[in-house]
mmCIF file of C-alpha atoms in Angstrom:
data_model
loop_
_atom_site.group_PDB
_atom_site.id
_atom_site.type_symbol
_atom_site.label_atom_id
_atom_site.label_comp_id
_atom_site.label_asym_id
_atom_site.label_seq_id
_atom_site.Cartn_x
_atom_site.Cartn_y
_atom_site.Cartn_z
ATOM 1 C CA MET D 472 -2.507 72.130 155.213
ATOM 2 C CA GLU D 473 -3.348 75.578 153.910
ATOM 3 C CA LYS D 474 -4.006 76.130 150.220
ATOM 4 C CA PRO D 475 -1.068 77.854 148.474
ATOM 5 C CA VAL D 476 -3.341 80.538 146.954
ATOM 6 C CA GLY D 477 -6.444 81.854 148.654
ATOM 7 C CA ARG D 478 -8.296 84.844 150.013
ATOM 8 C CA GLY D 479 -7.455 86.428 153.325
ATOM 9 C CA LYS D 480 -6.776 89.536 155.341
ATOM 10 C CA ILE D 481 -3.569 91.414 154.528
ATOM 11 C CA LYS D 482 -1.923 94.179 156.557
ATOM 12 C CA LEU D 483 -0.559 96.828 154.218
ATOM 13 C CA SER D 484 2.992 97.864 154.906
ATOM 14 C CA SER D 485 5.781 99.741 153.256
ATOM 15 C CA LYS D 486 9.163 100.989 154.397
ATOM 16 C CA TYR D 487 9.353 103.543 151.609
ATOM 17 C CA ALA D 488 7.800 107.012 151.935
ATOM 18 C CA LYS D 489 7.285 107.228 148.144
ATOM 19 C CA ASP D 490 5.144 104.069 148.153
ATOM 20 C CA PRO D 491 1.405 104.933 147.957
ATOM 21 C CA TYR D 492 0.710 102.422 150.774
ATOM 22 C CA TYR D 493 3.204 104.061 153.167
ATOM 23 C CA LYS D 494 0.539 106.148 154.922
ATOM 24 C CA CYS D 495 -1.750 103.112 155.233
ATOM 25 C CA SER D 496 0.703 100.868 157.092
ATOM 26 C CA SER D 497 -1.864 99.810 159.705
ATOM 27 C CA LEU D 498 -4.733 99.234 157.256
ATOM 28 C CA ILE D 499 -6.007 95.657 156.949
ATOM 29 C CA VAL D 500 -7.675 94.740 153.644
ATOM 30 C CA SER D 501 -9.057 91.644 151.940
ATOM 31 C CA GLY D 502 -6.867 90.260 149.201
ATOM 32 C CA THR D 503 -5.244 87.287 147.560
ATOM 33 C CA THR D 504 -2.656 85.459 149.638
ATOM 34 C CA ILE D 505 0.130 83.207 148.387
ATOM 35 C CA GLN D 506 1.952 80.712 150.593
ATOM 36 C CA TYR D 507 5.372 79.506 149.475
ATOM 37 C CA THR D 508 6.775 76.291 150.946
ATOM 38 C CA PRO D 509 10.162 75.099 149.645
ATOM 39 C CA ASP D 510 11.051 71.442 149.324
ATOM 40 C CA PRO D 511 12.616 70.011 152.501
ATOM 41 C CA GLY D 512 16.337 70.836 152.648
ATOM 42 C CA PHE D 513 16.190 73.367 149.806
ATOM 43 C CA THR D 514 18.252 76.542 150.174
ATOM 44 C CA GLY D 515 18.976 79.153 147.556
ATOM 45 C CA LYS D 516 16.928 81.286 145.200
ATOM 46 C CA ASP D 517 13.621 80.294 143.680
ATOM 47 C CA VAL D 518 11.228 82.142 141.374
ATOM 48 C CA LEU D 519 7.449 82.329 141.667
ATOM 49 C CA LYS D 520 5.761 83.280 138.403
ATOM 50 C CA ILE D 521 2.500 85.080 139.121
ATOM 51 C CA SER D 522 -0.088 85.914 136.479
ATOM 52 C CA VAL D 523 -3.118 88.106 137.193
ATOM 53 C CA ASN D 524 -6.005 88.052 134.712
ATOM 54 C CA TYR D 525 -8.274 91.103 134.864
ATOM 55 C CA SER D 526 -11.901 91.225 133.756
ATOM 56 C CA THR D 527 -10.820 93.710 131.061
ATOM 57 C CA GLY D 528 -8.792 90.950 129.420
ATOM 58 C CA ASP D 529 -5.495 92.473 130.517
ATOM 59 C CA ILE D 530 -2.894 90.102 131.971
ATOM 60 C CA HIS D 531 -0.164 91.249 134.344
ATOM 61 C CA GLU D 532 2.736 88.855 134.911
ATOM 62 C CA ILE D 533 5.519 89.211 137.469
ATOM 63 C CA ASP D 534 8.384 87.115 138.801
ATOM 64 C CA VAL D 535 8.897 87.079 142.569
ATOM 65 C CA ILE D 536 12.378 85.966 143.631
ATOM 66 C CA VAL D 537 12.466 84.166 146.980
ATOM 67 C CA THR D 538 15.683 83.463 148.887
ATOM 68 C CA VAL D 539 15.434 80.417 151.164
ATOM 69 C CA ARG D 540 17.995 80.227 153.943
#
């Protein structure tokens, strides 16, 4: 079983021309990966709360809403 949070290769992508990564859609970079696995039989919306702690002491927190079908 894979770890839910780890390091890996990520292909940048964006569908939106205003996104700064739009022109880099084929670029592959190293980054943090997150694997979400719902409980068996679960459908509906779930929320992942992600907190990033920077070396400057700043903390950035976001909620990622996942829809499981």
